[in-house]
XYZ file of N, CA and C in Angstrom:
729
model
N 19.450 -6.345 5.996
C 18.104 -6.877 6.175
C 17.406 -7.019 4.830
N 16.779 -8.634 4.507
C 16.002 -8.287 3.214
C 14.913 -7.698 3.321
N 13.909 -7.152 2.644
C 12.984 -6.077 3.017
C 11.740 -6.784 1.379
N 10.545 -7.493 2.019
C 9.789 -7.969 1.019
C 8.647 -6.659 0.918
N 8.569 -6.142 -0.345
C 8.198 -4.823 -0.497
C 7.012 -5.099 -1.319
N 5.497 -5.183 -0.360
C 4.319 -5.737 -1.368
C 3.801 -4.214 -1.629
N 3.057 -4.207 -3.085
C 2.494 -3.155 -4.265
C 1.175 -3.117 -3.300
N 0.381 -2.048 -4.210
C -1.169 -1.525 -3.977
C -1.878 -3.030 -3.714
N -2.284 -3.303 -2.372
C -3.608 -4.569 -2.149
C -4.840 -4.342 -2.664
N -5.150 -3.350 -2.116
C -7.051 -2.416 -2.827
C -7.506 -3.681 -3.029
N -7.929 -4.180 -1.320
C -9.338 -5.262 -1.360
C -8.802 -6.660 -1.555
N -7.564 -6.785 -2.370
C -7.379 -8.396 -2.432
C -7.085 -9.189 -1.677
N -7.656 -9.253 -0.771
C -6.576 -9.950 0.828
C -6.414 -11.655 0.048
N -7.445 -12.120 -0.824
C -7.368 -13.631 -1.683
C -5.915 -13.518 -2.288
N -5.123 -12.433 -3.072
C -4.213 -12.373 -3.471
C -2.886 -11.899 -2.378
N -3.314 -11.206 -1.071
C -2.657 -10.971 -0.111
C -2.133 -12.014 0.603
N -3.204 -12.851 0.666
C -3.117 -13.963 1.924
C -2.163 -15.147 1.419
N -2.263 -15.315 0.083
C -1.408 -16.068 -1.063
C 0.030 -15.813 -0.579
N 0.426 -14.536 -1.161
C 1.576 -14.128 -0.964
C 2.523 -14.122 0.262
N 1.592 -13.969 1.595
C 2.153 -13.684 2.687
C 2.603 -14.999 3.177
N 1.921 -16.220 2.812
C 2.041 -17.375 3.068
C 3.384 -17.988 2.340
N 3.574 -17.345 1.272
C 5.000 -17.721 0.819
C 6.316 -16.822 1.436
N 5.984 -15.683 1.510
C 7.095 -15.325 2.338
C 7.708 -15.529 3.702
N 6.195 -15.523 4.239
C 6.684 -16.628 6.118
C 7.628 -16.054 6.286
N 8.278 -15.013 6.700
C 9.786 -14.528 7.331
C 9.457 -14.727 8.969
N 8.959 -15.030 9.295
C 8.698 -15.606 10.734
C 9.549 -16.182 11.770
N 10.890 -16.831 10.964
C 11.977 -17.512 11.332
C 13.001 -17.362 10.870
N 12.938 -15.957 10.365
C 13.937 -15.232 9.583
C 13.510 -13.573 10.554
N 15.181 -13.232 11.726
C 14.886 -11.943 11.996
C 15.686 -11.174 11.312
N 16.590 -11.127 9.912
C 16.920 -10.167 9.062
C 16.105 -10.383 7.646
N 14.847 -10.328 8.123
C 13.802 -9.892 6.941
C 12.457 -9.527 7.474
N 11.816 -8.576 6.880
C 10.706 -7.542 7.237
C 9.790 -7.214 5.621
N 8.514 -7.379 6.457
C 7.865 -6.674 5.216
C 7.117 -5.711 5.347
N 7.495 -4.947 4.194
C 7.432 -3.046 4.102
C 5.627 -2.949 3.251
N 4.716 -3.060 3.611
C 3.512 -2.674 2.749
C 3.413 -1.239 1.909
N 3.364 -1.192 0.745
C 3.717 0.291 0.165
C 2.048 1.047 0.544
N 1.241 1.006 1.377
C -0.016 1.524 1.553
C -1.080 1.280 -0.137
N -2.085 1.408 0.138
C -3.416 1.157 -0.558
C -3.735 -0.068 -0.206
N -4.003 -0.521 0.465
C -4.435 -2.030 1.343
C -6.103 -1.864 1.186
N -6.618 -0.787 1.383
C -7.755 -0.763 1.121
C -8.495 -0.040 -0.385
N -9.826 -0.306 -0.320
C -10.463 0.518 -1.558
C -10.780 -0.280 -2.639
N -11.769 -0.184 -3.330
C -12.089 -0.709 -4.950
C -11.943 -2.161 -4.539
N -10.761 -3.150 -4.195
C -11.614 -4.476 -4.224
C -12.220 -4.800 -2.958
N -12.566 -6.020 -2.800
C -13.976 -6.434 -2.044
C -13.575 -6.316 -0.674
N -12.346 -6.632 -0.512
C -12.438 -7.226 0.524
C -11.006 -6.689 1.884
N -11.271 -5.114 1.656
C -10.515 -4.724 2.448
C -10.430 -4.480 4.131
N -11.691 -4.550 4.550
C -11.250 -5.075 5.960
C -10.421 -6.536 6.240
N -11.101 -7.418 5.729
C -9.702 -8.756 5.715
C -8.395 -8.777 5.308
N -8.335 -7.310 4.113
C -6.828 -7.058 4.060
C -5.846 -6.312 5.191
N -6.506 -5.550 5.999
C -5.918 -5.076 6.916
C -6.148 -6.105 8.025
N -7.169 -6.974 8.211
C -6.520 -8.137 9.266
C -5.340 -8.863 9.185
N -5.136 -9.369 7.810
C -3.876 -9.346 7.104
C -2.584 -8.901 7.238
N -2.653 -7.495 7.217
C -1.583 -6.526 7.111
C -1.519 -6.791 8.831
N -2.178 -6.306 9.715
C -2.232 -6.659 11.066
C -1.203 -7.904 11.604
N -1.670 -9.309 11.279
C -1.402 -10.135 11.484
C 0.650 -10.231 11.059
N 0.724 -9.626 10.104
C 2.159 -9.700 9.615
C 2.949 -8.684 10.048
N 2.053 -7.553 10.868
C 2.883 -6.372 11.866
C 2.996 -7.168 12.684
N 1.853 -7.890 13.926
C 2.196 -8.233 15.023
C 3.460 -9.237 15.213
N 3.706 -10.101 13.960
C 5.194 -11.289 14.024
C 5.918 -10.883 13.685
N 5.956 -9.545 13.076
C 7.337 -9.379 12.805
C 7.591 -8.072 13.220
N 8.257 -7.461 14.244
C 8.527 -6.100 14.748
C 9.194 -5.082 14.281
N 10.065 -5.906 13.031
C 10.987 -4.742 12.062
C 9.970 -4.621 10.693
N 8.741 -5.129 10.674
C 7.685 -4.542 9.388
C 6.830 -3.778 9.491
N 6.496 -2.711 8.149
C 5.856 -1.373 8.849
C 4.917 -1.327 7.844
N 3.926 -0.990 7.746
C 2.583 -0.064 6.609
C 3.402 1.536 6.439
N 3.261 1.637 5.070
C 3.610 2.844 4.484
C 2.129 3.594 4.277
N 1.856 4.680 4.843
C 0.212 5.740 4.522
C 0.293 5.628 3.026
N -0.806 4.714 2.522
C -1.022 5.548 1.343
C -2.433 6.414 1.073
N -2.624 6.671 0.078
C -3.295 7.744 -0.017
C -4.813 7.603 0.360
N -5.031 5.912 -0.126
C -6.405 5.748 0.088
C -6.524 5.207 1.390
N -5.573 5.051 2.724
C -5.537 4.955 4.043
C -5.750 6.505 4.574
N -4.843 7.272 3.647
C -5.466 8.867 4.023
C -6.704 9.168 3.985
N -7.756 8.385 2.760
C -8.930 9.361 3.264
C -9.593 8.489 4.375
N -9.256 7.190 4.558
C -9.954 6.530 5.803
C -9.813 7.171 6.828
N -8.069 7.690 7.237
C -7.710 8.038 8.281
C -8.406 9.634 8.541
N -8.133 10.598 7.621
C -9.235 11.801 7.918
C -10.550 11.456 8.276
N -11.148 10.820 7.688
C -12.924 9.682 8.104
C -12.767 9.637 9.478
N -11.946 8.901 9.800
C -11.911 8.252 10.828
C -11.851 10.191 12.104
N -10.738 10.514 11.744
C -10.366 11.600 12.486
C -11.116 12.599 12.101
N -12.348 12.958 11.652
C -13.152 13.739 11.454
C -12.656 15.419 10.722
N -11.745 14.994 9.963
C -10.747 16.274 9.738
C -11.408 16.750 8.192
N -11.716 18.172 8.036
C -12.698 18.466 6.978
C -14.126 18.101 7.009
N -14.537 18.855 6.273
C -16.211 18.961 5.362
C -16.063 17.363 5.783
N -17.173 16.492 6.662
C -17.504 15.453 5.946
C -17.970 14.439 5.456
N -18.728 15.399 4.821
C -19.940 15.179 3.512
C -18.913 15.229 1.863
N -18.727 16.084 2.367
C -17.335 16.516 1.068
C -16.289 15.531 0.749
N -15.375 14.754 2.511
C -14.620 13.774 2.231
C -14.933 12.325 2.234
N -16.242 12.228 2.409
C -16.998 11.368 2.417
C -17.227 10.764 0.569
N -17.681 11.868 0.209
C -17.942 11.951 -1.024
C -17.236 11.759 -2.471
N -15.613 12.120 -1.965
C -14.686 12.138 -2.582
C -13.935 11.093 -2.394
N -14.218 10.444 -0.681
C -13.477 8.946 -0.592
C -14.654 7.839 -1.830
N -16.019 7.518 -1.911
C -16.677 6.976 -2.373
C -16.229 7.012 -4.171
N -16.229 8.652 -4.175
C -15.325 8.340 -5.672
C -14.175 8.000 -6.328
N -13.386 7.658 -4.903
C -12.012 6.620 -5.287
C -12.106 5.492 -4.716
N -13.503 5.060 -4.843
C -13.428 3.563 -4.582
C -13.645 3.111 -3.046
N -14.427 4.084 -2.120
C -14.303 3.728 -0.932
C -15.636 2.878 -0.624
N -16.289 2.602 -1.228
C -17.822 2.066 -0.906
C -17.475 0.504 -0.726
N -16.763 -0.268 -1.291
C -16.673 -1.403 -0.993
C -15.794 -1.547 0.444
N -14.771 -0.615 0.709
C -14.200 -1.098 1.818
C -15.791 -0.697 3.078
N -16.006 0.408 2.834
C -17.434 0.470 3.684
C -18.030 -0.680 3.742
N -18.593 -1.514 2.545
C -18.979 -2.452 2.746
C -18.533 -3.432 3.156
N -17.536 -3.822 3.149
C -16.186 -4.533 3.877
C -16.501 -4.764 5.599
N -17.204 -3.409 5.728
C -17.137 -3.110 7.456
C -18.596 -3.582 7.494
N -19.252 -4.033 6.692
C -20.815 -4.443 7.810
C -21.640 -3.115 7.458
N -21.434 -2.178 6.372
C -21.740 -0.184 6.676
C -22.702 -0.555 5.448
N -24.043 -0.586 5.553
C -24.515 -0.302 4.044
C -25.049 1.153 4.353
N -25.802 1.198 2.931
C -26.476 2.440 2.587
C -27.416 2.770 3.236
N -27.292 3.940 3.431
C -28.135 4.701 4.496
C -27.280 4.945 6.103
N -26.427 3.994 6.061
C -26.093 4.604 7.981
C -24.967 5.776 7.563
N -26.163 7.026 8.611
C -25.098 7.941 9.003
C -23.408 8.045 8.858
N -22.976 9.324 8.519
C -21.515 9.324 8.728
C -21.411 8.828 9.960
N -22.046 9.435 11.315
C -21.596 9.390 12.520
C -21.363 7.815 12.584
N -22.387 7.279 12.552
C -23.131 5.627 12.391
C -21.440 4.539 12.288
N -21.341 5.278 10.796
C -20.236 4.513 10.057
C -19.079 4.621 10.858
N -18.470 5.853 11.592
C -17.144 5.978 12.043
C -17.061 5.712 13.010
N -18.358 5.269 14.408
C -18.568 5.007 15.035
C -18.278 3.196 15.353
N -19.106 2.987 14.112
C -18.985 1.065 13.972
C -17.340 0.275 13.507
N -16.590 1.568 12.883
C -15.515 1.332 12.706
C -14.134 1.049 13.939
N -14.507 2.750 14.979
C -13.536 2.531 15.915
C -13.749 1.344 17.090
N -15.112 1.011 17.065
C -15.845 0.435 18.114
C -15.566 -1.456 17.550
N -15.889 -1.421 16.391
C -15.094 -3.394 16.344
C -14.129 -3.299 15.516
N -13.539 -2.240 15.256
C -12.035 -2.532 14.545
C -10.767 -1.664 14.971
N -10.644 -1.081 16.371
C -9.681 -0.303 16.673
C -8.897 -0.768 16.390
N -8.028 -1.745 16.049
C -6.376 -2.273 15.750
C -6.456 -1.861 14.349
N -7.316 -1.918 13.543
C -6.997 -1.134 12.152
C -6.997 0.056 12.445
N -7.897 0.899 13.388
C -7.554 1.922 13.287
C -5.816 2.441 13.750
N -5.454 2.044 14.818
C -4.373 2.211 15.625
C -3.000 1.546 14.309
N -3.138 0.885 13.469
C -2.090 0.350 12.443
C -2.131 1.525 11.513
N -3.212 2.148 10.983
C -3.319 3.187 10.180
C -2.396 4.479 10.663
N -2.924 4.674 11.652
C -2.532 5.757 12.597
C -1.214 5.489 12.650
N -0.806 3.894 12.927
C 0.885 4.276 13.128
C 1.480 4.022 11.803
N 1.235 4.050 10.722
C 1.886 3.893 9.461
C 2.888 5.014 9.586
N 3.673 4.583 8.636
C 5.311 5.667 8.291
C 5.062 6.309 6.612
N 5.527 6.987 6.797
C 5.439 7.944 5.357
C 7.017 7.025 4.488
N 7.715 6.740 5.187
C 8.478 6.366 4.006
C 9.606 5.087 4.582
N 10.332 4.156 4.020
C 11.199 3.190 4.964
C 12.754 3.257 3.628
N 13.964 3.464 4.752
C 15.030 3.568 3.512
C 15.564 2.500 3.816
N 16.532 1.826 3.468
C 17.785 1.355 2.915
C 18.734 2.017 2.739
N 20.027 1.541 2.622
C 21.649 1.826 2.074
C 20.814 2.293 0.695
N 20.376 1.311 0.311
C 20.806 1.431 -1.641
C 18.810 1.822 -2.118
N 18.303 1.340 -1.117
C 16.905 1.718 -1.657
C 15.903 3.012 -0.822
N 15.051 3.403 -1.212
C 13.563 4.620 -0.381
C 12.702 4.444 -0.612
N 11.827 3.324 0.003
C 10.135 3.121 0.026
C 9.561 3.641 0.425
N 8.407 4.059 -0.557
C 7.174 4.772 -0.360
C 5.858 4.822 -1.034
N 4.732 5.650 -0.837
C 3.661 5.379 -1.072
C 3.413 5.363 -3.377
N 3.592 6.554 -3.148
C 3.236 7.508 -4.693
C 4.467 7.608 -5.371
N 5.854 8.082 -4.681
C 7.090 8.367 -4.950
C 7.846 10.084 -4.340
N 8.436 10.268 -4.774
C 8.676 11.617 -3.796
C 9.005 13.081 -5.237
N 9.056 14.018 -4.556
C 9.463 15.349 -5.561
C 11.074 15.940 -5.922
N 11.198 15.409 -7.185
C 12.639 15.285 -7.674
C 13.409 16.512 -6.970
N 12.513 17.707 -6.592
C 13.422 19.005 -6.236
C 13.240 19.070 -5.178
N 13.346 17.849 -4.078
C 13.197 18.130 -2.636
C 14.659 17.456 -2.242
N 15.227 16.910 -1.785
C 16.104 15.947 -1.243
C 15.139 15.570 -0.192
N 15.709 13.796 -0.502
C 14.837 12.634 0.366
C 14.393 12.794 1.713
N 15.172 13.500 2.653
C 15.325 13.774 3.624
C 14.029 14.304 4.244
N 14.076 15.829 3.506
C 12.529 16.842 3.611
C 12.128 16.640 2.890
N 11.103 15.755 2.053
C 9.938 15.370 1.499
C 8.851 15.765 1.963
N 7.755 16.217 1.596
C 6.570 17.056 2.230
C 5.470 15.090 2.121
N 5.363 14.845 3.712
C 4.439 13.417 3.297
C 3.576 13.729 2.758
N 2.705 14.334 3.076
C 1.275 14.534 1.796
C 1.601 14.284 0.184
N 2.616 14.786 -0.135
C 3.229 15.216 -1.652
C 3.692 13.106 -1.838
N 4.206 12.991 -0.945
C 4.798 11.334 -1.236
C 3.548 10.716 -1.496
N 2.584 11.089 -1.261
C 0.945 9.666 -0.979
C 0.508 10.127 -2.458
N 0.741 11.373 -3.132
C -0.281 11.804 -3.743
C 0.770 12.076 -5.455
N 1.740 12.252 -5.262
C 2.822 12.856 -6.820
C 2.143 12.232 -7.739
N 2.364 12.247 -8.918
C 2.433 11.207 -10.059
C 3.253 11.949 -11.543
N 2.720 12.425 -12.115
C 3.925 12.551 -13.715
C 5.516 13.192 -13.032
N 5.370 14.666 -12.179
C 6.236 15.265 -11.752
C 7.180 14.181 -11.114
N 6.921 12.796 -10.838
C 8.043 12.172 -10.042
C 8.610 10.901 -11.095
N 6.997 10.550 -11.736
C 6.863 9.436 -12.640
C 7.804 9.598 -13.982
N 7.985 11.133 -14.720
C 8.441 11.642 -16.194
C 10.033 12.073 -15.376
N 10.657 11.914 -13.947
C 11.679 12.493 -13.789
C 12.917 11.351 -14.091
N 13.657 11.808 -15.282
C 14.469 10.567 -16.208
C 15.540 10.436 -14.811
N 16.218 11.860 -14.567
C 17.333 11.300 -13.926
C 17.672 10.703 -12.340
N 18.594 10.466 -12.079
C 18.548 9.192 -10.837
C 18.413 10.108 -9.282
N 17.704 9.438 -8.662
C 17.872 9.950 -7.251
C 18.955 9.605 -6.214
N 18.870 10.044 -5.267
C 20.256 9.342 -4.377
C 19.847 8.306 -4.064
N 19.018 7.587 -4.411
C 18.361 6.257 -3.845
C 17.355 5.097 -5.101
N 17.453 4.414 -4.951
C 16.593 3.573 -5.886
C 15.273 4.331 -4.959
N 13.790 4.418 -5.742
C 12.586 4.831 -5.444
C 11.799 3.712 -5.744
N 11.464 3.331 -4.389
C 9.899 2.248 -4.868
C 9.078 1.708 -4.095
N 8.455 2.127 -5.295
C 6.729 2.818 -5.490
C 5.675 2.244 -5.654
N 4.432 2.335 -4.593
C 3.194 1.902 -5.748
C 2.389 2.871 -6.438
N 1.158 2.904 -6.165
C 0.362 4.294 -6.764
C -0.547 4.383 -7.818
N 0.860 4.097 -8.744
C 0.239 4.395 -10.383
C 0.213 3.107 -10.521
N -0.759 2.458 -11.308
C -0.529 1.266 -12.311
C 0.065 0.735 -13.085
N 1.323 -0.250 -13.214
C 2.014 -0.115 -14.318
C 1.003 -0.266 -15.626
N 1.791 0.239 -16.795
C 1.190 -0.060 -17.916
C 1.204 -1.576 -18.449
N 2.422 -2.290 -18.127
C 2.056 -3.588 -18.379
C 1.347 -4.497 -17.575
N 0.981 -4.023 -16.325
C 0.500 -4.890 -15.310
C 1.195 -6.013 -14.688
N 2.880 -5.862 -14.511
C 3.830 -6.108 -13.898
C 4.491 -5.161 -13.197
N 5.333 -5.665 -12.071
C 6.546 -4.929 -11.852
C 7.276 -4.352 -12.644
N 7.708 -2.837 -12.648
C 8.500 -2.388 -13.896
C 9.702 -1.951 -12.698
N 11.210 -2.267 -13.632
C 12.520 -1.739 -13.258
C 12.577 -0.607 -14.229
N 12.860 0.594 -13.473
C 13.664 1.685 -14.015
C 14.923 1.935 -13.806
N 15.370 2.816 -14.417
C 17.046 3.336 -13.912
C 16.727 3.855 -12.368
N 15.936 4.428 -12.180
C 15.616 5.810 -10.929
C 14.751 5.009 -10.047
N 14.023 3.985 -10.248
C 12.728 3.652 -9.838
C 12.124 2.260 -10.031
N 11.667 1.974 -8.825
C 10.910 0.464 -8.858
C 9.511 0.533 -8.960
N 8.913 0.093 -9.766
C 7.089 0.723 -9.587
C 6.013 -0.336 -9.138
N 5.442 -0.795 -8.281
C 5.016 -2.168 -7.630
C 3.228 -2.452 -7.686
N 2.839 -1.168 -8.663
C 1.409 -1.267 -8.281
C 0.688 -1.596 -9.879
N 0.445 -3.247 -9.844
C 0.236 -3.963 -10.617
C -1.605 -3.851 -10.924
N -2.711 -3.023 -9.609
C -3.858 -3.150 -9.996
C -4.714 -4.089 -9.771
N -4.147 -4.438 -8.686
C -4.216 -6.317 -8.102
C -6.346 -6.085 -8.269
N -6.461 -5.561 -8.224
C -8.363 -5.344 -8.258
C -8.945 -5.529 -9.432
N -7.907 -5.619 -10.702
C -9.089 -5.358 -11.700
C -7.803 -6.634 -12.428
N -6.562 -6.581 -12.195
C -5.579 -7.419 -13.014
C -5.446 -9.132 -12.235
N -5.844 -8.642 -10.947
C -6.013 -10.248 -10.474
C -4.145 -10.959 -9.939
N -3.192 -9.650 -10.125
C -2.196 -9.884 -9.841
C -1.616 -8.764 -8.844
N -0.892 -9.481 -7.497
C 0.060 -8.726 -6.645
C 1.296 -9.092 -6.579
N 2.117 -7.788 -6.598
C 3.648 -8.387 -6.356
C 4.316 -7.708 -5.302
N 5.342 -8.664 -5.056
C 6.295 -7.700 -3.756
C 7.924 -7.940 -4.455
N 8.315 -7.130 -3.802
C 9.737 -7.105 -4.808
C 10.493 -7.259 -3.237
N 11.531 -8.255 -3.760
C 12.290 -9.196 -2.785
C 13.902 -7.842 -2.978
N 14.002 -7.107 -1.836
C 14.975 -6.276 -2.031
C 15.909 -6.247 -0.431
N 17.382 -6.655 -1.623
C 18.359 -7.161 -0.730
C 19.547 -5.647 -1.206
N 20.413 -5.070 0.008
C 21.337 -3.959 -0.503
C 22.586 -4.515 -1.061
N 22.591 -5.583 -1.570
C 23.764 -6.875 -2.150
C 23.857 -7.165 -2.931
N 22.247 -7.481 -3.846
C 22.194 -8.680 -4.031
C 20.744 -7.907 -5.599
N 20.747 -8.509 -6.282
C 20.030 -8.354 -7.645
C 18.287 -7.884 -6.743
N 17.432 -7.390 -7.127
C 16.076 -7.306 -6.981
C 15.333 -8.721 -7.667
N 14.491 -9.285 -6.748
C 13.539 -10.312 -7.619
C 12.120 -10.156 -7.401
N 11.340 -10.967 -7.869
C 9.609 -11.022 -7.424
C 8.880 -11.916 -6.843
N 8.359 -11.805 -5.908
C 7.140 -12.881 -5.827
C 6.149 -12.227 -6.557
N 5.894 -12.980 -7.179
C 4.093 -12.359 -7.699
C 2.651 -13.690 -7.290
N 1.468 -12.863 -6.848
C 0.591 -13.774 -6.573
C -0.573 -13.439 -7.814
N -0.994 -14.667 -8.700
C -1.729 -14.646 -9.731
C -2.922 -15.375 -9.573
N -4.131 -14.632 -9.975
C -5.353 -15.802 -9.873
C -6.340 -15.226 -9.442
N -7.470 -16.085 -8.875
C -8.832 -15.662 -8.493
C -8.684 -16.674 -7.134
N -9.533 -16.395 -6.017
C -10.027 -16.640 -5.040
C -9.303 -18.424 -4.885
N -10.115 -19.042 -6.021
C -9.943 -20.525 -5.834
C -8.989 -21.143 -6.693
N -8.174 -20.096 -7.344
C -6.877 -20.801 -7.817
C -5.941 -19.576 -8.012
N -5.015 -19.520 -7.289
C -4.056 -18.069 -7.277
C -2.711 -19.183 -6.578
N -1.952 -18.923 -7.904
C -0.488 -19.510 -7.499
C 0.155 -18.488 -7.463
N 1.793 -18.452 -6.652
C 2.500 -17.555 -6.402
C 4.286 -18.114 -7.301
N 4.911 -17.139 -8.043
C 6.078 -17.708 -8.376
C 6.946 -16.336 -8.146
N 7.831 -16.754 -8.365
C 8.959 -16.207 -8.077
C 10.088 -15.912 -9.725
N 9.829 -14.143 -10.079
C 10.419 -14.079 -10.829
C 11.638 -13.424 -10.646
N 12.316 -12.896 -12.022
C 13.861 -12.081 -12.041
C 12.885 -11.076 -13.156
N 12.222 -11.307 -13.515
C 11.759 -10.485 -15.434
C 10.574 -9.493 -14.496
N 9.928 -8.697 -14.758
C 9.252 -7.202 -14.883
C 8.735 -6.833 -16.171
N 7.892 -6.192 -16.347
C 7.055 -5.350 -17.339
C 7.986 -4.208 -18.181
């Protein structure tokens, strides 16, 4: 099965909606697309990204949303789990105020207010969140959110630890039983980067204006779609080269 593996969205559904339109696997049932989670947060326009993400679960039945971290603090929000004033507070400082605003939520309505207006005209995001997977394998590849902990084997991975790792998985030189890939961190070049150990897919699409999905076949070389641009001009190409 080919498996189109899109990076961190955070708000761009303009750069989402690009991309998804070129892949169309719609008429293709040995191909699926794997979302590495962060669909929401920091850019504008993340409720339309999860209509998005929605729309490309319901046609295709072998494609899944991976939890990432900033679906975690929606999903605690949502599920009232902790202080929250506290997770409230701590979602806003990773960027959660625009997806709030996203929902119709300005300043001033109540927590209750907010989680209320959420389950009440958007239950299918909620219910897609809720069914996200912590991780999707392959023969030759292991997708996931952050990446996983070099001293676990793939198998028992602690999910919390997958949404959230970074140097401990990011600085680990040697190879896993699996190619790893990842969004999370930002690359430093603001491309797709190939490692020996690791695929890294989270380009920053919010502030870099670029998303990519990495076209991964268990056969066959890794390639890219990447979607580039702003709102009213974002072309999509298709590379072999990475950061």
């Amino acid at each position: 099965m080919r498996t189109f593996a899109i990076g961190d969205v955070h708000g761009r559904a303009d750069l989402l909606e690009a991309l998804l339109a070129k892949i169309a696997i719609s008429d293709s049932p040995n191909a699926r697309i794997v979302f590495l989670g962060d669909i929401i947060d920091r850019g504008p326009e993340s409720r339309r990204a999860l209509d998005l993400v929605a729309e490309a679960l319901n046609s295709s039945k072998n494609s899944r949303l991976i939890l990432g971290n900033h679906e975690e603090f929606l999903l605690r929000f949502i599920n009232q789990i902790g202080d929250a004033e506290k997770l409230l507070w701590a979602w806003m400082r990773s960027g959660g105020l625009p997806t709030l605003e996203s929902y119709g939520i300005s300043h001033g309505t109540s927590i209750q207010q907010a989680r209320e207006k959420i389950l009440r005209e958007h239950p299918l995001h909620v219910e897609i969140i809720r069914s996200a997977v912590s991780f999707i394998e392959t023969e030759r590849f292991h997708l996931v959110h952050a990446g996983v902990d070099p001293s676990v084997p793939l198998p028992h991975q602690e999910e919390r630890k997958t949404r959230w790792i970074r140097e401990e998985f990011l600085d680990y030189p040697e190879s896993f039983s699996k190619i790893i890939v990842h969004g999370h961190t930002p690359t430093p070049s603001g491309l797709p980067e190939v490692l020996s150990n690791r695929i890294a897919l989270d380009t920053a699409a919010y502030r870099s204006n670029r998303l990519c999905c990495a076209i991964l076949d268990d056969l066959h070389p890794v390639s890219f779609l990447i979607a580039e641009g702003h709102t009213h001009s974002i072309h999509v190409h298709r590379s072999t080269h990475c950061g």
